XYZ file of C-alpha atoms in Angstrom:
475
model
C 171.141 80.464 92.142
C 173.583 78.680 90.787
C 174.683 78.301 86.580
C 175.752 75.826 84.349
C 177.316 76.624 81.206
C 179.541 73.549 81.159
C 176.755 71.756 79.119
C 173.446 72.185 78.401
C 172.695 75.700 80.092
C 171.731 75.345 83.773
C 169.838 77.919 86.237
C 168.973 76.219 89.802
C 167.334 77.891 92.154
C 168.379 77.867 96.135
C 165.271 75.122 96.235
C 167.429 73.350 94.118
C 164.820 73.103 91.388
C 166.037 74.216 87.718
C 164.371 77.172 86.164
C 163.085 76.944 83.058
C 164.385 79.821 80.432
C 163.592 80.895 77.026
C 166.147 80.653 74.371
C 166.506 84.681 75.059
C 167.134 84.622 78.004
C 169.639 81.713 77.945
C 171.663 83.635 75.625
C 172.065 86.281 77.862
C 172.236 84.766 81.087
C 174.938 82.343 79.939
C 177.398 85.251 79.105
C 176.709 86.928 81.892
C 177.469 83.426 83.913
C 180.667 82.891 81.589
C 181.955 86.524 83.009
C 180.291 86.643 86.379
C 181.573 89.633 88.664
C 182.423 92.072 85.697
C 180.887 94.618 83.870
C 179.378 94.205 80.752
C 178.042 97.046 78.641
C 175.264 97.219 77.062
C 176.885 97.457 73.592
C 179.363 94.427 74.505
C 175.478 92.613 75.196
C 173.970 93.365 72.048
C 176.930 93.193 70.043
C 177.518 89.219 71.451
C 174.130 88.442 71.069
C 172.959 89.667 67.844
C 176.164 90.401 65.926
C 174.873 91.894 62.487
C 171.022 91.035 63.403
C 170.329 93.865 65.050
C 166.566 94.357 66.521
C 165.026 97.007 65.596
C 165.396 98.694 68.407
C 168.525 97.038 70.524
C 168.663 98.781 73.565
C 164.738 98.475 74.384
C 164.995 94.495 73.161
C 168.294 94.068 75.597
C 166.241 95.846 78.517
C 163.277 93.127 78.135
C 165.698 90.548 78.489
C 167.027 92.175 81.474
C 163.651 92.260 82.813
C 162.700 88.736 82.114
C 165.833 87.510 83.565
C 165.411 88.960 87.163
C 162.052 87.619 87.730
C 163.977 83.867 86.895
C 165.887 85.194 89.771
C 165.483 84.151 93.648
C 167.302 87.649 94.413
C 166.512 90.258 91.326
C 169.225 92.343 92.439
C 171.729 89.210 91.424
C 171.543 90.681 88.216
C 172.823 94.157 89.262
C 172.583 97.479 86.949
C 175.872 99.295 87.573
C 177.909 102.345 85.905
C 178.953 101.345 82.468
C 176.493 98.103 82.094
C 175.186 94.858 84.177
C 176.758 92.444 86.219
C 175.584 89.090 87.639
C 177.120 89.444 91.450
C 178.111 86.158 92.310
C 180.747 84.115 93.509
C 182.732 82.296 91.296
C 181.862 78.907 92.438
C 177.856 79.636 91.823
C 179.262 79.101 87.924
C 180.167 75.359 87.285
C 182.850 77.067 85.156
C 184.297 79.182 87.878
C 184.538 75.605 89.904
C 186.025 74.202 87.193
C 188.844 76.874 86.691
C 189.229 76.876 90.858
C 189.466 73.037 90.784
C 192.173 72.807 87.511
C 194.382 75.694 89.069
C 194.556 73.546 92.370
C 195.338 70.185 90.599
C 197.692 72.051 88.030
C 199.557 73.604 91.731
C 199.364 70.100 93.141
C 201.264 68.627 89.961
C 203.996 70.857 89.825
C 204.566 70.362 93.715
C 204.741 66.554 92.652
C 201.696 66.007 94.594
C 200.186 63.432 92.052
C 197.077 61.976 94.179
C 196.408 65.006 95.284
C 196.367 66.981 91.476
C 194.331 63.758 90.139
C 192.007 64.154 92.887
C 191.408 68.130 92.097
C 191.350 67.477 88.238
C 189.429 64.620 87.917
C 186.745 66.733 90.556
C 187.394 69.405 88.111
C 187.040 67.337 84.958
C 183.429 66.285 86.760
C 181.916 69.891 86.350
C 181.774 68.377 82.748
C 178.112 67.634 81.834
C 178.978 67.866 78.121
C 179.732 70.344 75.534
C 179.771 73.830 76.801
C 176.952 75.813 76.022
C 174.771 73.255 74.557
C 171.119 75.093 73.308
C 173.363 78.541 73.283
C 172.307 80.430 69.540
C 174.238 83.130 70.018
C 177.298 84.162 67.783
C 179.458 84.241 70.748
C 179.189 80.852 72.200
C 180.859 78.633 69.310
C 184.450 80.297 69.977
C 183.769 80.775 73.871
C 182.849 76.623 74.027
C 185.802 75.840 71.742
C 188.006 78.193 74.668
C 186.564 76.038 77.548
C 187.474 72.786 75.520
C 190.430 73.744 75.146
C 190.975 74.001 79.099
C 189.351 70.744 79.503
C 191.351 68.739 77.073
C 194.601 70.692 78.936
C 193.268 69.281 82.316
C 192.749 66.191 80.848
C 196.265 65.579 79.958
C 197.474 66.916 83.411
C 195.097 64.387 84.827
C 196.928 61.637 82.931
C 200.367 62.934 83.866
C 198.866 62.422 87.151
C 197.438 59.025 87.033
C 200.490 58.188 85.045
C 203.135 59.013 87.746
C 200.544 56.825 90.328
C 201.298 53.939 87.861
C 197.312 53.896 86.642
C 198.665 53.669 83.025
C 196.757 50.485 82.478
C 193.529 51.832 83.347
C 193.661 54.933 81.201
C 194.702 53.306 78.227
C 191.489 53.138 76.725
C 190.347 56.483 77.494
C 193.883 57.926 76.017
C 193.214 55.961 72.925
C 189.506 57.682 72.549
C 190.669 60.711 72.996
C 194.032 60.462 70.433
C 191.398 59.402 67.820
C 189.090 62.561 68.339
C 191.964 65.121 68.525
C 194.835 63.186 66.051
C 197.652 66.161 65.931
C 197.446 66.478 70.031
C 201.024 64.982 70.577
C 200.911 65.350 74.430
C 198.049 63.209 74.292
C 199.890 61.040 71.993
C 202.792 61.016 74.321
C 201.106 59.671 77.335
C 199.302 56.791 74.944
C 202.219 55.852 74.498
C 204.143 56.067 77.808
C 200.463 54.253 79.023
C 201.143 51.752 76.617
C 205.067 50.783 77.143
C 203.782 50.493 81.068
C 201.896 48.278 80.596
C 204.100 45.987 78.934
C 202.792 47.202 75.333
C 206.047 48.340 73.816
C 205.127 47.468 70.024
C 201.857 49.713 70.516
C 203.703 52.276 71.776
C 205.972 52.641 69.122
C 203.547 52.050 66.052
C 201.316 55.117 68.063
C 204.696 56.983 67.262
C 204.989 55.661 63.598
C 201.366 56.620 62.874
C 201.999 60.359 64.657
C 205.259 60.744 62.596
C 203.457 59.848 59.513
C 200.035 61.798 60.313
C 201.853 64.975 61.027
C 204.119 65.192 57.827
C 200.845 64.384 55.833
C 198.898 66.763 57.421
C 201.319 69.580 58.674
C 204.774 68.930 56.954
C 206.277 68.581 60.193
C 208.484 66.229 62.078
C 207.146 65.037 65.934
C 208.256 67.829 68.459
C 211.683 67.277 70.612
C 209.324 66.499 73.796
C 207.458 63.376 71.695
C 210.698 62.163 70.313
C 212.054 61.702 73.726
C 209.445 59.760 74.885
C 209.751 57.474 71.435
C 213.682 57.283 72.368
C 212.985 56.133 76.163
C 210.551 53.563 74.354
C 212.765 52.291 72.392
C 215.579 52.167 75.427
C 213.074 51.149 77.856
C 214.249 54.688 80.055
C 210.560 53.838 81.482
C 209.710 56.012 84.470
C 209.683 54.275 87.990
C 205.826 54.530 88.893
C 203.404 54.046 91.700
C 201.748 55.667 94.974
C 205.348 55.219 96.580
C 207.239 55.168 94.110
C 207.159 51.121 93.224
C 206.486 49.339 90.257
C 203.566 49.584 87.719
C 200.139 48.534 89.139
C 199.733 45.906 86.824
C 203.594 44.352 86.781
C 203.326 41.393 88.906
C 205.333 37.814 88.887
C 202.384 35.466 87.273
C 200.207 33.369 88.120
C 202.088 31.145 90.369
C 203.128 31.265 93.745
C 206.815 30.088 93.644
C 209.610 32.147 91.500
C 208.249 31.392 88.212
C 206.884 33.303 85.518
C 203.604 31.531 83.719
C 201.807 33.991 81.440
C 199.691 32.057 79.096
C 196.384 32.784 77.747
C 193.644 31.192 79.349
C 191.826 28.709 77.217
C 187.882 29.646 76.640
C 186.928 26.294 75.181
C 188.069 23.101 75.504
C 190.728 21.483 72.785
C 188.373 18.730 69.998
C 190.248 15.827 68.297
C 193.900 16.554 68.882
C 195.168 14.368 71.374
C 197.679 12.698 69.387
C 198.612 15.834 67.971
C 199.137 17.232 71.755
C 201.130 14.478 72.611
C 203.395 14.454 69.615
C 203.798 18.164 70.900
C 204.981 17.950 74.159
C 207.809 14.934 73.108
C 209.051 17.101 70.594
C 208.931 20.479 72.980
C 210.937 17.654 75.796
C 213.659 16.687 72.997
C 214.047 20.036 70.746
C 214.848 23.457 71.454
C 213.203 25.248 68.663
C 209.829 23.802 67.598
C 207.562 25.646 65.052
C 204.090 24.519 64.484
C 203.297 25.545 60.756
C 199.923 25.242 58.988
C 196.914 26.997 57.100
C 194.992 29.605 59.177
C 192.792 28.422 61.330
C 193.936 25.017 61.785
C 194.540 25.320 65.534
C 197.994 26.024 65.738
C 197.710 28.871 68.430
C 195.217 26.914 70.561
C 197.324 23.618 70.857
C 200.530 25.137 70.830
C 199.153 26.829 74.184
C 198.041 23.053 75.716
C 201.389 21.871 74.623
C 202.900 24.597 76.759
C 200.615 24.018 79.441
C 201.093 20.832 80.077
C 204.826 20.819 79.482
C 204.621 23.493 82.448
C 202.898 20.895 84.870
C 205.374 18.124 83.660
C 208.137 20.566 84.587
C 210.958 20.034 82.601
C 213.299 22.051 84.286
C 212.091 24.915 81.985
C 211.091 27.940 84.477
C 209.288 30.826 83.038
C 206.840 29.992 80.508
C 205.553 32.886 78.076
C 203.259 33.940 75.530
C 204.390 36.172 73.083
C 201.382 37.391 70.443
C 203.037 38.883 67.204
C 199.597 39.331 65.212
C 199.108 42.748 65.539
C 203.218 43.662 65.366
C 203.992 45.491 62.433
C 207.034 47.023 63.007
C 209.777 44.612 62.849
C 212.165 46.675 65.226
C 209.037 46.458 67.746
C 209.927 42.367 68.220
C 212.391 42.077 70.987
C 210.497 45.212 72.841
C 207.250 42.729 72.751
C 208.939 39.927 74.005
C 210.738 41.833 76.924
C 207.540 43.475 77.677
C 206.226 39.645 78.012
C 208.691 38.327 80.022
C 209.196 41.283 82.398
C 212.727 42.773 81.245
C 213.224 46.524 81.398
C 216.379 48.674 81.231
C 219.287 48.706 79.201
C 219.673 52.361 77.901
C 222.645 53.105 75.055
C 222.495 49.043 74.194
C 221.094 47.643 70.941
C 217.977 46.125 72.852
C 218.318 42.636 71.231
C 221.614 42.435 73.399
C 219.795 43.734 76.385
C 217.277 40.745 75.940
C 219.967 38.464 75.279
C 221.929 39.360 78.242
C 218.483 39.802 80.604
C 217.742 35.823 79.474
C 221.333 34.274 79.779
C 221.332 31.896 82.417
C 217.584 32.037 83.000
C 215.300 28.727 81.874
C 212.794 30.152 79.750
C 210.299 28.759 77.285
C 208.883 31.316 74.525
C 205.856 31.118 72.978
C 205.960 33.019 69.932
C 202.408 33.149 68.058
C 201.612 33.957 64.589
C 204.785 34.837 63.417
C 204.309 34.605 59.592
C 204.602 38.124 58.765
C 207.893 38.808 60.446
C 209.728 35.351 59.409
C 212.894 37.452 58.792
C 213.264 38.910 62.185
C 212.318 36.814 64.310
C 214.421 34.217 62.657
C 217.159 36.688 63.368
C 215.640 37.398 67.090
C 215.462 33.355 67.428
C 219.130 32.624 66.319
C 220.360 35.292 68.336
C 218.825 34.084 71.560
C 218.944 30.599 71.097
C 222.969 31.077 70.291
C 223.632 33.058 73.562
C 220.940 31.458 76.212
C 221.191 27.627 76.427
C 218.305 27.396 78.628
C 215.928 29.572 76.544
C 213.217 27.014 74.584
C 211.072 28.084 71.564
C 207.899 27.254 70.127
C 206.550 29.294 67.712
C 203.550 29.114 65.551
C 203.820 30.326 61.740
C 202.122 29.510 58.504
C 205.452 28.781 57.490
C 208.639 27.529 58.953
C 211.584 30.211 60.344
C 214.293 28.464 58.503
C 216.780 28.659 61.454
C 219.329 26.225 62.377
C 218.054 23.320 64.699
C 214.484 24.040 64.459
C 212.160 21.112 64.236
C 208.722 21.801 61.699
C 205.630 19.880 62.919
C 203.312 20.684 60.116
C 199.738 20.633 61.895
C 196.590 19.100 59.631
C 193.135 20.583 59.630
C 190.280 18.283 61.351
C 189.346 15.493 59.256
C 186.113 15.917 57.596
C 182.999 13.403 56.479
C 182.557 12.514 52.922
C 180.687 14.991 50.744
C 177.120 13.170 50.602
C 177.246 11.881 53.992
C 173.441 11.878 55.434
C 173.633 9.787 58.695
C 174.717 11.788 61.612
C 176.568 8.713 63.238
C 178.598 8.424 60.669
C 179.281 12.320 60.346
C 179.912 12.524 63.758
C 183.389 10.165 63.442
C 185.222 12.940 61.694
C 186.689 15.452 64.730
C 185.531 18.915 62.320
C 181.886 17.793 63.056
C 182.347 17.354 66.964
C 184.204 20.283 67.077
C 181.316 22.288 65.389
C 178.993 20.873 67.422
C 180.994 21.678 70.891
C 180.656 25.448 69.585
C 177.052 25.161 69.082
C 176.386 23.676 72.490
C 178.477 26.793 73.508
C 175.870 28.738 72.216
C 172.629 26.687 72.608
C 173.550 24.326 75.287
C 170.534 21.896 74.960
C 170.759 22.024 71.440
C 170.757 18.163 69.983
C 171.456 17.491 65.365
C 169.019 15.639 64.072
C 169.417 13.973 60.583
C 167.688 16.370 58.988
C 170.827 18.989 59.787
C 173.541 16.564 58.726
C 174.049 18.082 55.135
C 174.369 21.660 56.447
C 176.965 20.140 59.075
C 178.981 18.521 56.267
C 178.874 21.289 53.955
C 180.040 23.520 56.717
C 182.874 21.672 58.108
C 183.912 20.822 54.212
C 183.894 24.246 53.534
C 185.834 25.307 56.034
C 188.693 22.728 55.508
C 188.120 21.167 58.766
């Protein structure tokens, strides 16, 4: 027989067919399976199953359950009566928890020996024994604490597997899983540290630093404690870019590359998902400014299309090849900590190292003599720190150019500010479709509609709604 307790209780015969069990039988069988090979006294079984809600004759009640259970087994002697009580006489691998423990121990041993690939495989196989929460459907009083003990072992196994996967360079593939687990187990610092490393190795240093900041606040609020020394060391390593070299053969992380060109240049710009509408004149003007000036900031209200236009202009300058080598997009919208800005920029450009020096200086030294155009997007909530960084970098890196988007100027020396207006809208009360379509805001709206409903053709009846939408959205 095979027994499953890592999920809903499961009893499977030699024919591979599951056996139907009643609740009173599952309570006893699950406890015996948890302690397979051990002798459990009648008193222990009675106390564990009934606690204080004892039947009139607990000894007879237990004996009746044993009789019913033996009728379910291929070999009734598998549940043996021995001196002192009862024993489930099966090998550990007959129980999924036994297989889990064997595979988990093998994985932990491989991890200690530095066999990360073997560790990851064994630990993944151990976790594969789980079908849900342990002891689902078991209502006996002992089940809940036993389930918590097994779940703790499962979490420790997950942490070991993440450690192996990080060493193998699989950081990008485990970020989502780590984010979900840290949400479910917010005070588990080892998971938090692994999430920080996975983010940092994926070039997301700012997010890694934010994880630490949130953890520090959480620990202080919930427990009145500081982060553990181990988590603080990871934080220091992320700040100093002392990230481990990872990969199956000690090579670089899986997601580190040289960009999307076949030469030695690095070009990292978001791929457009739609065409740019009504901005031909603005695009031409912006590309000219970028060729003439080292620091250009596109300003305008939210939703005016600053980011889309800047990306298109950067792409156009890349094609024109004005002598600037790397073209890199740096999104700052989700960055909250000003201290993280240099690390976000460095991660985008692919710069690491520099332990023991202020990282702004490390970044400046790495960019000196390197032709790079940085597109710093959404700077408005970080004006002062972005301005300080831009000033420091452009002063010491003569081949560096910056294209920024912001709702307000950076206010740095040499900055050319180019306000981007919203798209023209039709006059209020316009009812003629052809007249309305002369306003580029209407063309933009209709293009977005066609992206969802390709065959849609606007009608005169829709003109008042179209005009109202584009006017209320300020173009």
